[in-house]
Coordinates of C-alpha atoms in Angstrom, one line a residue:
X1239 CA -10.1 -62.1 19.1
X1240 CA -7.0 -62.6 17.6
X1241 CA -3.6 -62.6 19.6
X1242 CA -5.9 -62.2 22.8
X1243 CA -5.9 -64.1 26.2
X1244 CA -9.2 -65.8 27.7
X1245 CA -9.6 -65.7 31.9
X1246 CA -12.1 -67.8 33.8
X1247 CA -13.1 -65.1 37.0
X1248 CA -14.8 -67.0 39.2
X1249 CA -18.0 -66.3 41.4
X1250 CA -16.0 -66.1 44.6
X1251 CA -14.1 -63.4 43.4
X1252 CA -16.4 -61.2 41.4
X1253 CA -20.1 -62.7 42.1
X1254 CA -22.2 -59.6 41.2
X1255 CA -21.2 -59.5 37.7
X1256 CA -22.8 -61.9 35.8
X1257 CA -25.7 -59.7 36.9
X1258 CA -24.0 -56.5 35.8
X1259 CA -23.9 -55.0 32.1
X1260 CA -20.8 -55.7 30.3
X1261 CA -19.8 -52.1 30.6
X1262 CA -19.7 -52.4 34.5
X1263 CA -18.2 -55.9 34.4
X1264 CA -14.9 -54.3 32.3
X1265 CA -15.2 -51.4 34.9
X1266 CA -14.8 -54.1 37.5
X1267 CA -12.3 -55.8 35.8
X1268 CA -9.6 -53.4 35.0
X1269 CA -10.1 -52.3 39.2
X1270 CA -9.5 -55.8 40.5
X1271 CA -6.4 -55.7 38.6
X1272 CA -5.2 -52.0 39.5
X1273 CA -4.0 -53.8 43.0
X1274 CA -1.6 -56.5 41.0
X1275 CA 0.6 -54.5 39.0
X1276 CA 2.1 -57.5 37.0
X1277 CA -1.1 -57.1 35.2
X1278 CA -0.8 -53.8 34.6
X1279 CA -0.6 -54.5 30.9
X1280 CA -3.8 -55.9 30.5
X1281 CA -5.1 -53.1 32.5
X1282 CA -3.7 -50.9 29.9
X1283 CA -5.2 -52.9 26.9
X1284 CA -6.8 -51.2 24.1
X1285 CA -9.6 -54.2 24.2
X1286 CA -11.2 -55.9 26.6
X1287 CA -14.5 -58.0 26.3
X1288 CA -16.9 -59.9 28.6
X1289 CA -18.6 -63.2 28.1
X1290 CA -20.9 -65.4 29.9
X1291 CA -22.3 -68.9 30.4
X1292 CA -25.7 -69.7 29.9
X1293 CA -27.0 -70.2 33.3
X1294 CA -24.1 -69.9 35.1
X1295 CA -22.7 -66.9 37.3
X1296 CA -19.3 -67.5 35.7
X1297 CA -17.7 -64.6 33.9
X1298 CA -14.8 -64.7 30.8
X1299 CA -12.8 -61.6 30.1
X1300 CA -10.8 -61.5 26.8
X1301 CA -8.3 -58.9 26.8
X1302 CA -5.6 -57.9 24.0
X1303 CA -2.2 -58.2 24.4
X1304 CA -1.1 -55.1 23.4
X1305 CA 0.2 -53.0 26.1
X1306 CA 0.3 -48.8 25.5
X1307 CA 4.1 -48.1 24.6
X1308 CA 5.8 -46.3 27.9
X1309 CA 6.9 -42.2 27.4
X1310 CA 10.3 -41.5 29.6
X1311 CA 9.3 -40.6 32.8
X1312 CA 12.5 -39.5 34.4
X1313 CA 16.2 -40.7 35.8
X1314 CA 16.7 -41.9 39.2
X1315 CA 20.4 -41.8 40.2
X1316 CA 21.4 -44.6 42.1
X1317 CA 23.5 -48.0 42.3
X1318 CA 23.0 -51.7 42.4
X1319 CA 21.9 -53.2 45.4
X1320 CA 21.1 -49.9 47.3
X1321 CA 18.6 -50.3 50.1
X1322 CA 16.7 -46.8 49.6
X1323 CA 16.2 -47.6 46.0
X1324 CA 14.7 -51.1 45.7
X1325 CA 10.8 -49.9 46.5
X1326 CA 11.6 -47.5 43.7
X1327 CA 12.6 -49.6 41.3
X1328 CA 9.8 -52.4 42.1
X1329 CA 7.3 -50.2 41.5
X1330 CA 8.4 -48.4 38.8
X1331 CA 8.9 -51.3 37.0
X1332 CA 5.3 -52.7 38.3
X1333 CA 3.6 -49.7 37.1
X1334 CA 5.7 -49.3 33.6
X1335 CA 7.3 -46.1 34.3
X1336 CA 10.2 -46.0 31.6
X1337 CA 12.6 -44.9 34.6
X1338 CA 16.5 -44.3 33.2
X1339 CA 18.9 -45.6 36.1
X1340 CA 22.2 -43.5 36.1
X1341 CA 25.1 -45.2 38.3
X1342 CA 26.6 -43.0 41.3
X1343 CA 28.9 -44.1 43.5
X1344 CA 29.4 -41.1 46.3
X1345 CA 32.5 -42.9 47.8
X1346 CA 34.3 -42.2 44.7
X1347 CA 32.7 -38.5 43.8
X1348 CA 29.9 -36.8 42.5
X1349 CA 29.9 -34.3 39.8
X1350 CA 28.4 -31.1 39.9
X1351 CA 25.7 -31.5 37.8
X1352 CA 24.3 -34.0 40.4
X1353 CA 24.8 -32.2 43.3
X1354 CA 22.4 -29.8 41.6
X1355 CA 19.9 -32.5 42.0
X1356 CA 21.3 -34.0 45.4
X1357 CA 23.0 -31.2 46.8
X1358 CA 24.6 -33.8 49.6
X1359 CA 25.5 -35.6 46.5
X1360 CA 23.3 -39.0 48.5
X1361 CA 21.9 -41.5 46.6
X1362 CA 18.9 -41.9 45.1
X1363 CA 18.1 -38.5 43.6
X1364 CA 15.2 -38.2 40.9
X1365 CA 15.2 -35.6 38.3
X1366 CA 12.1 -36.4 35.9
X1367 CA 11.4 -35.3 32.5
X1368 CA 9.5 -32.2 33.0
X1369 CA 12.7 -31.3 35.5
X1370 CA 11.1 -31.9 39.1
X1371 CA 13.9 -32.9 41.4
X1372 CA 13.5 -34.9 44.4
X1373 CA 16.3 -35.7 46.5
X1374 CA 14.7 -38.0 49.3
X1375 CA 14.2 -41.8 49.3
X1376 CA 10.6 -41.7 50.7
X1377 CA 9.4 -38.6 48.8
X1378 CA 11.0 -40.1 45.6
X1379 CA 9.3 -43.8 46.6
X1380 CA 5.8 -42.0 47.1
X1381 CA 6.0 -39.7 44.0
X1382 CA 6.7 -43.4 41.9
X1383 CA 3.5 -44.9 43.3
X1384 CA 1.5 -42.0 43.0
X1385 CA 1.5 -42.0 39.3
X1386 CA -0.7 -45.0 39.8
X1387 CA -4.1 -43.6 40.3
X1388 CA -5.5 -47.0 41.3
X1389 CA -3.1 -48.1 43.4
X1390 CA -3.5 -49.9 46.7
X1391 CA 0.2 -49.6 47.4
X1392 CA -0.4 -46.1 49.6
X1393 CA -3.4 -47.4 51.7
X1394 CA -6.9 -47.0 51.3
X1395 CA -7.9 -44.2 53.7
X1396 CA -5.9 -41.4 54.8
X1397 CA -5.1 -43.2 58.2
X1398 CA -3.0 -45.8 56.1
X1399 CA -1.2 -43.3 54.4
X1400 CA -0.5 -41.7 57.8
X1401 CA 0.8 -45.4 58.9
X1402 CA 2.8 -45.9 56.0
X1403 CA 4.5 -42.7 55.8
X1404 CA 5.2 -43.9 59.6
X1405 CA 6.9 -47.3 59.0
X1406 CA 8.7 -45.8 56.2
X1407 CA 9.8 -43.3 58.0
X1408 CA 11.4 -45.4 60.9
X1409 CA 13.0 -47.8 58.6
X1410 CA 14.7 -45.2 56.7
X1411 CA 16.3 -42.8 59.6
X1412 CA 16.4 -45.7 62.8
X1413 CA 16.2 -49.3 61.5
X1414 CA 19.0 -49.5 58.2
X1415 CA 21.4 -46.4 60.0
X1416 CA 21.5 -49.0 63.1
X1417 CA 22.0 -52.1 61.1
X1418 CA 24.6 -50.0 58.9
X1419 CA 26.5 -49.1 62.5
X1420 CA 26.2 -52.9 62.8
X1421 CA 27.7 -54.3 59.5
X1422 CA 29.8 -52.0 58.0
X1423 CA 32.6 -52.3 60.3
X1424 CA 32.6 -56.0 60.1
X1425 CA 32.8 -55.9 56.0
X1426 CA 36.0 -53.3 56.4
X1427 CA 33.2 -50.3 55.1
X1428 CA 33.8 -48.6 58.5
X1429 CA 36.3 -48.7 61.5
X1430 CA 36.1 -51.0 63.6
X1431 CA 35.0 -50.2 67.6
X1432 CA 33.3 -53.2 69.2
X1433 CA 31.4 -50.9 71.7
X1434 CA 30.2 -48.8 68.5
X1435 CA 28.6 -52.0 66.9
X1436 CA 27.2 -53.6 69.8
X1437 CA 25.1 -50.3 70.5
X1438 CA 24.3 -50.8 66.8
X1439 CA 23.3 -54.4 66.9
X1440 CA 21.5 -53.8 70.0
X1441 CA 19.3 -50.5 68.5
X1442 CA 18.8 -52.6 65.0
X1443 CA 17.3 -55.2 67.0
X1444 CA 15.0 -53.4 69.5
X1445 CA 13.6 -51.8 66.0
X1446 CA 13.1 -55.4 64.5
X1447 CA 11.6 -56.7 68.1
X1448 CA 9.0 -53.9 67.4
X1449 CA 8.0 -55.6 64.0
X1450 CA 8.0 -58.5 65.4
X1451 CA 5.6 -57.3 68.2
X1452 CA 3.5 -56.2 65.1
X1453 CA 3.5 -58.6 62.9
X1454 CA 2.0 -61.3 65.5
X1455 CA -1.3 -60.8 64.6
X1456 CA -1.0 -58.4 61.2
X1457 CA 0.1 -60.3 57.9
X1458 CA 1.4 -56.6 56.6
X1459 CA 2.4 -54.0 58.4
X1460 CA -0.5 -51.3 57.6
X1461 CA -3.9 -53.1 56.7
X1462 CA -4.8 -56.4 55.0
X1463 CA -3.0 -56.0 51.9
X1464 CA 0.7 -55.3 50.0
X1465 CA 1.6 -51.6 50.5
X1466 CA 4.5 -49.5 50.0
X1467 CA 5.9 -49.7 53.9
X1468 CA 5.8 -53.4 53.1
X1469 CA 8.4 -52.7 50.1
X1470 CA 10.0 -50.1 50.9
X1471 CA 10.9 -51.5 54.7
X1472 CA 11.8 -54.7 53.0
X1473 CA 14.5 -53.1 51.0
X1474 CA 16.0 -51.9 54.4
X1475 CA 15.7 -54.7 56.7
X1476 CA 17.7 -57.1 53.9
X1477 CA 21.3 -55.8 55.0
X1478 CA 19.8 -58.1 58.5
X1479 CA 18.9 -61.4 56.6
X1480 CA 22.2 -60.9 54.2
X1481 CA 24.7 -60.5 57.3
X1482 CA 23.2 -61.7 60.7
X1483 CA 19.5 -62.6 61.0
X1484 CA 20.7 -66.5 60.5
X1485 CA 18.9 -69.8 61.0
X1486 CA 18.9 -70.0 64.8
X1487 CA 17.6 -65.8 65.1
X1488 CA 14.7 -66.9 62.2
X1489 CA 13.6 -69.9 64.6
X1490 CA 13.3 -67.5 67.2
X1491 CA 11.6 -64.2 65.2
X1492 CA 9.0 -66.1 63.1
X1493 CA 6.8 -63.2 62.4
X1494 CA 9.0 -61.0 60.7
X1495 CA 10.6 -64.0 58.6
X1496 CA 7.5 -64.8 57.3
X1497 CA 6.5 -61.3 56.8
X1498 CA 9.9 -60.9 55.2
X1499 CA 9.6 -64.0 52.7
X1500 CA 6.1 -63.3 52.2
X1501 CA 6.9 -59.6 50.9
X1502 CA 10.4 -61.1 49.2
X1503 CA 8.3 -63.9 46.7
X1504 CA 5.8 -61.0 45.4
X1505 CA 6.5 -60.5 42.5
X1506 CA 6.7 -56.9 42.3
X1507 CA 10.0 -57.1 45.0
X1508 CA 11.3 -60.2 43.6
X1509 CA 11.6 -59.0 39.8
X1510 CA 13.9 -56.1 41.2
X1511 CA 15.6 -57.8 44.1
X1512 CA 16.0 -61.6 42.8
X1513 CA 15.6 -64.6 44.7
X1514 CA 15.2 -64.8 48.2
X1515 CA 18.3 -66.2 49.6
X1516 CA 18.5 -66.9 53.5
X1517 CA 21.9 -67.1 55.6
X1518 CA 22.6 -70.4 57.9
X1519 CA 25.1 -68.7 60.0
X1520 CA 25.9 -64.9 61.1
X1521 CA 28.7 -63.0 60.6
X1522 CA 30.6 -62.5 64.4
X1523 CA 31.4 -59.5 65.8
X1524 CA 35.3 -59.4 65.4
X1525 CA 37.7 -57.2 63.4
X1526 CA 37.5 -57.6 59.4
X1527 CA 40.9 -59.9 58.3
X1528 CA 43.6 -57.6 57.4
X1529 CA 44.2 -56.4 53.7
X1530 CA 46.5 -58.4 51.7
X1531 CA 49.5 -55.7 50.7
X1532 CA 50.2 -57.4 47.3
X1533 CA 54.1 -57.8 46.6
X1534 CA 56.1 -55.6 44.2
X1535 CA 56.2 -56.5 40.8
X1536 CA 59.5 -56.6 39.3
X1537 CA 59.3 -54.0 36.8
X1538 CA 60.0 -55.0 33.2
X1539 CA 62.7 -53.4 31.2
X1540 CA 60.9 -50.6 28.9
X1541 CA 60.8 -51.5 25.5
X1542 CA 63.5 -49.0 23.3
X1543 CA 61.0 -47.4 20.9
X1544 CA 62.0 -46.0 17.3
X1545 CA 62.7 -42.4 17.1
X1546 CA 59.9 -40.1 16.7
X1547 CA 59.8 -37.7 13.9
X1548 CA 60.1 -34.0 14.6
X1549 CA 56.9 -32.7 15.1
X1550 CA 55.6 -30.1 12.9
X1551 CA 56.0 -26.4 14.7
X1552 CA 53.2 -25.6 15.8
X1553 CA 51.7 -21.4 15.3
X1554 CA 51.3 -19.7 18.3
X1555 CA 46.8 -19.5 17.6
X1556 CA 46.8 -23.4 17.6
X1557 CA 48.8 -23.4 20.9
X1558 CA 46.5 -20.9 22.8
X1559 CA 43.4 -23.7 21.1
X1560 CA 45.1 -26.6 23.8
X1561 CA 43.4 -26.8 26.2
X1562 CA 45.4 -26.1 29.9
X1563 CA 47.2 -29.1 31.6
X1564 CA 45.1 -29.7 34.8
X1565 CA 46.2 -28.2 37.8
X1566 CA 48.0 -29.8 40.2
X1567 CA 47.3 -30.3 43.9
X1568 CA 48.7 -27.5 45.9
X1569 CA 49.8 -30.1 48.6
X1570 CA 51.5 -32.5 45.5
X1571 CA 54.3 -29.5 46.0
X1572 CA 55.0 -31.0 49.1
X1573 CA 58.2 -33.4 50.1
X1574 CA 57.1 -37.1 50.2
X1575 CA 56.6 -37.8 54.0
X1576 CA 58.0 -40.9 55.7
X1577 CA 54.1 -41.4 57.2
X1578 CA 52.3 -42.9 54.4
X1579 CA 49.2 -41.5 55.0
X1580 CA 47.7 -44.8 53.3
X1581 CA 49.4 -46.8 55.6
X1582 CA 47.5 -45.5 58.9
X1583 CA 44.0 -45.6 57.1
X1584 CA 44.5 -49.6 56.6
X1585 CA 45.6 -49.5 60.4
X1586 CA 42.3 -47.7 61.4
X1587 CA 40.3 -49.5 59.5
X1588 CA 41.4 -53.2 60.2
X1589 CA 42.2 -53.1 64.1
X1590 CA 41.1 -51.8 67.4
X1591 CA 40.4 -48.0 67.5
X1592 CA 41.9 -47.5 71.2
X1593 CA 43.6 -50.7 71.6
X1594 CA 45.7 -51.1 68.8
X1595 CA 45.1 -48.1 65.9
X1596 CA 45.8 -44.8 68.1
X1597 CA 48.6 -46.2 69.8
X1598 CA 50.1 -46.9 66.2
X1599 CA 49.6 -43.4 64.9
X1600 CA 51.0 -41.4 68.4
X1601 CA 54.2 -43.6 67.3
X1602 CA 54.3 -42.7 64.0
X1603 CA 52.9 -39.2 63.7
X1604 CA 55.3 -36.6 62.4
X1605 CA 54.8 -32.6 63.2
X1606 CA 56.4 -31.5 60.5
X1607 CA 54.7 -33.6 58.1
X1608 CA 50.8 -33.3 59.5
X1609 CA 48.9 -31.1 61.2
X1610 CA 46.0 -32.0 63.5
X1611 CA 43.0 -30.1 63.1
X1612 CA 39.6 -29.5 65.4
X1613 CA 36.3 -29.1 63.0
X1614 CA 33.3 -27.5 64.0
X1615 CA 30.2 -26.9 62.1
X1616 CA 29.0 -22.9 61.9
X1617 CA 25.4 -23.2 62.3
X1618 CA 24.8 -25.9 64.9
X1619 CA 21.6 -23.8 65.6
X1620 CA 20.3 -24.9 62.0
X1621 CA 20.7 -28.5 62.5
X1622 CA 17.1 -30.8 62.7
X1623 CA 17.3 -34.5 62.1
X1624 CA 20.1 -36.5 63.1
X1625 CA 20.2 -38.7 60.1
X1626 CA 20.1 -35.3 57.8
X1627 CA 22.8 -34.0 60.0
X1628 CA 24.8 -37.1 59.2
X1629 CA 24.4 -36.8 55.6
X1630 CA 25.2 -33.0 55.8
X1631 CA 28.6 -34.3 57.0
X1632 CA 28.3 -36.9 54.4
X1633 CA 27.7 -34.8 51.2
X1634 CA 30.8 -32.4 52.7
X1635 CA 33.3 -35.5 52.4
X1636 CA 31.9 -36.4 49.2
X1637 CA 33.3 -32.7 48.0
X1638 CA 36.7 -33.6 49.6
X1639 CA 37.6 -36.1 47.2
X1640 CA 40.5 -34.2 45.6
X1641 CA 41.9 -34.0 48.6
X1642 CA 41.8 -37.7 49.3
X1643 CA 44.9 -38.2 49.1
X1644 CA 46.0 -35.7 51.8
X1645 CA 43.2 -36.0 54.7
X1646 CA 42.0 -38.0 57.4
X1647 CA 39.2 -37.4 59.9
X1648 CA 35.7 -37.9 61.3
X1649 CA 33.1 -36.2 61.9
X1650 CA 29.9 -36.6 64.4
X1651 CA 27.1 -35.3 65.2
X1652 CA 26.3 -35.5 68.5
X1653 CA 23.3 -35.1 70.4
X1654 CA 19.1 -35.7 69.6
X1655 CA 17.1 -34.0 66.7
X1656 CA 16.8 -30.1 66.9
X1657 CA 19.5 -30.1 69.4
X1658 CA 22.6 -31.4 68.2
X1659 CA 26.2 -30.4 67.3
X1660 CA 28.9 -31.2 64.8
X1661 CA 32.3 -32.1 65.1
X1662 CA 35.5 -33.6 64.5
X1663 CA 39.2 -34.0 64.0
X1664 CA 41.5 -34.3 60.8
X1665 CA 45.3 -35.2 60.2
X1666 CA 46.3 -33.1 57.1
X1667 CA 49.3 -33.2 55.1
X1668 CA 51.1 -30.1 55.7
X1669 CA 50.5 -27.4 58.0
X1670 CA 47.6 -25.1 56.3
X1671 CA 43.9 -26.2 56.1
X1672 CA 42.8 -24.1 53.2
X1673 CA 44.8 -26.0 50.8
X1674 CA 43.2 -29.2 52.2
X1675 CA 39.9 -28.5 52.7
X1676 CA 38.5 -25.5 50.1
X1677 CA 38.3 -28.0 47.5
X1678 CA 34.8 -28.6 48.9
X1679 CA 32.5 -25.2 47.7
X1680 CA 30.6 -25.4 51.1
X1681 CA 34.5 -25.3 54.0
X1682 CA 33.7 -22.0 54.6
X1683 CA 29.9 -23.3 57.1
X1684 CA 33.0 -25.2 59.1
X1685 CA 35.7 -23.8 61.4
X1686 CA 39.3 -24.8 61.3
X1687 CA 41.1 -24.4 64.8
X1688 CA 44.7 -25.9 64.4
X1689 CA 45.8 -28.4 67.4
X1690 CA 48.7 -29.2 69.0
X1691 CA 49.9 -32.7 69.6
X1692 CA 52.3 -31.7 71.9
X1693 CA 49.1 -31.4 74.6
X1694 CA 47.7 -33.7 76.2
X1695 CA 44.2 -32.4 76.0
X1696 CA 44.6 -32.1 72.4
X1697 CA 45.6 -35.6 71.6
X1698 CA 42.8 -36.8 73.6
X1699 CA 40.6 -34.8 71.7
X1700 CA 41.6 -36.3 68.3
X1701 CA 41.5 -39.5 70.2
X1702 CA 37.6 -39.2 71.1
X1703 CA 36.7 -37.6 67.3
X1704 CA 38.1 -40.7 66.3
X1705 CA 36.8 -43.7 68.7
X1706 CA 33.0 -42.3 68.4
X1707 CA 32.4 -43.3 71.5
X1708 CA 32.3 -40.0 74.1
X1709 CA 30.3 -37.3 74.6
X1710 CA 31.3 -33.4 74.0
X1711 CA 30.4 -30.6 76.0
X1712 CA 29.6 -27.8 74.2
X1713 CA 28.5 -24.7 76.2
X1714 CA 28.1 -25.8 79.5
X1715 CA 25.8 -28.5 77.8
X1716 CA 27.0 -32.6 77.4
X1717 CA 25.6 -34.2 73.7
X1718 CA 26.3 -37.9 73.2
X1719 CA 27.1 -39.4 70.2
X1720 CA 24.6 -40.1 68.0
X1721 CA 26.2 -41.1 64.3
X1722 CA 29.6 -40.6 62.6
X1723 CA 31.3 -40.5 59.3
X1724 CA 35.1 -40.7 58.1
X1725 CA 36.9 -39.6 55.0
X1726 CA 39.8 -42.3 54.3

């Protein structure tokens, strides 16, 4: 067969065929390779034949290279290196799914159009061909694999799929939130509030310990075989192996190494994740190193340019055709305030919250220049999930962004799921909060209730909506903190 490929299958693998009629044997074939999705272009092949031996249970298969050309399949919305993408990716590109990867960064803004497909404006978000949407990690991860119909990837009887959906599950809303509340505020992502990562570190590694537990006597973590937990938890527990789980934890947590670097050298992870790189020492729990203010350039002397000729009058129709200079800021009207408002988010973000950061703000705050508000979320009643709550407050700062310039605050949720409340305190410039905050379509499900520094219950209040590390009593009723974000 010209251009083809010859493979020996061996008796131990697929005894019963040289018994079988060639029909069944290709049958066979293009089902042993369903599980192994780097092969998923011979299981596509227009031709496959079967040979045997004479007098031997040996069995060649010939297949054509000539793999069926891949139809778009859809856009997932993402960006490099994001943990709640990788399964995706892996098994898109396993299972030849001609997926079209836009770039989103949320810290910097969304645009409306995506928030029509992630109305929290998270990342990943799906929108596929035919127009179906999906805005969640797992659903996204299991619609991917689905497309499979041979897959072993989502279990082979319903209670696997049950398990998996359950591991995937708990590395998406406990393991990666925990190991993000433990490594973002050493990398300068988040402030910095040693209590606030220890509780991290220590709820990240009681979710590991129960892997660990697992994975003593299980080589995967749902059945005998490579399945979609296996990739998709992978993806999550990597932030661990990049920043902390070093040479001396590896020694001491053997299982979930091995499971880790067994999952990490398949290659359906490794062609979307790269080589497997482990850390010899981990990164200590101390403040991030300052940020280097670079020094003023001395400005060069603008060039003298040649007069301009007089521009041509232009008619009144081709001035109404220009389009309309974009709108200024309402706060840019504002006098330039001796606070730099840039200056305090550096402070917050490279020191001690209580020790160091607040102290330095009391001193420097000006009245007339702020105002201090209280936040509160409308329809606490509403609220499920912690982690969705979190995002909730995450997609609203996403929608601040053209007020970036003007704001400071966090927000928490506080409390367990289906019983939880929202939130939080902001330094604005000015005194008003519409002109702050209604650049974000959904301020109107918060309240705005002004404060006053002058009190001292106030000022503690902003204190403790910015430490994330004490309760609120709401209603007669105490919530602790559960998760946090802050718009800097």
């Amino acid at each position: 067969m010209p251009g083809a490929t010859r493979l020996w299958v061996g008796k131990d693998i697929i005894d019963q065929w040289a018994r079988s009629s060639e029909y069944i044997a290709i049958q066979n074939f293009r089902r042993l390779l369903a599980f192994n999705p780097d092969n998923l272009d011979i299981q596509r092949s227009e031709t496959i034949s079967v040979e045997r031996q004479n007098h031997s249970r040996q069995v060649f298969i010939t297949w054509s290279q000539q793999p069926r050309q891949m139809a778009p399949f859809g856009k997932l919305y993402t960006r490099d290196g994001n943990s709640r993408s990788i399964a995706i990716l892996a098994v898109a590109k396993a299972y030849n799914l001609d997926l079209e990867i836009v770039n989103i960064e949320p810290d910097k803004g969304v645009s409306a159009e995506y928030l029509k497909i992630q109305p929290l404006g998270k990342i990943p978000g799906f929108q596929g061909e035919n127009g179906f949407i999906l805005s969640e990690c797992i659903a996204i991860a299991i619609y991917i694999t689905s497309q499979n119909k041979n897959t072993t990837l989502l279990g082979a009887t319903k209670e696997d799929y049950a398990l998996i959906l359950q591991y995937m599950s708990s590395a998406n809303s406990e393991l990666l939130p925990k190991l993000g509340g433990w490594f973002r505020p050493l990398t300068g992502r988040d402030p910095y509030n040693k209590k606030n990562v220890e509780d991290s570190q220590k709820a990240a590694l009681a979710s590991v310990a129960a892997l660990e537990s697992h994975l003593l006597i299980n080589t995967y973590l749902v059945g005998e075989r490579l399945t979609l937990a296996d990739l998709f938890t992978a993806g999550m527990i990597a932030r661990g192996f990049e920043y902390f789980f070093d040479k001396a934890w590896r020694l001491e947590n053997p299982n979930v190494t091995r499971w880790y670097e067994t999952v990490c050298n398949q290659p359906i992870y490794a062609a979307v994740a790269g080589e497997l790189k482990f850390i010899d020492e981990a990164i200590k729990n101390v403040p991030p190193p300052k940020e280097a203010v670079p020094k003023k350039q001395k400005e060069a002397a603008p060039k003298k340019e040649a007069p301009k000729p007089k521009a041509k009058e232009v008619e009144e129709d081709e001035e109404d055709d220009k389009p309309a200079p974009k709108p200024k800021h309402p706060l840019e009207a504002l006098d330039k305030p001796t606070l730099v408002l840039d200056d305090w988010k550096r402070k917050y973000s490279n020191e001690e919250t209580r020790q160091v950061a607040l102290p330095w703000f009391w001193e420097n705050f000006k009245p007339e220049e702020y105002s201090l508000w209280a936040v509160d979320y409308k329809y606490n009643e509403e609220l499920t999930q912690t982690f969705m709550t979190s995002n909730l407050i995450g997609g609203f700062f996403t929608r601040l962004e053209a007020s970036r310039k003007y704001i400071f605050g966090c927000a928490s949720v506080f409390g367990v799921a289906n019983d939880s409340v929202v939130k939080g305190a902001f330094v604005i410039r000015g005194q008003e909060a519409l002109p702050a905050f209604d650049v974000a379509p959904d301020y109107e499900s918060y309240t705005f209730t002004k404060l006053d520094p002058s009190k001292e219950a106030d000022r503690t209040f902003v204190d403790d909506m910015w430490s994330w590390d004490k309760s609120v009593t709401v209603a007669d009723k105490t919530y602790e903190w559960a998760d946090g974000k802050v718009f800097k």
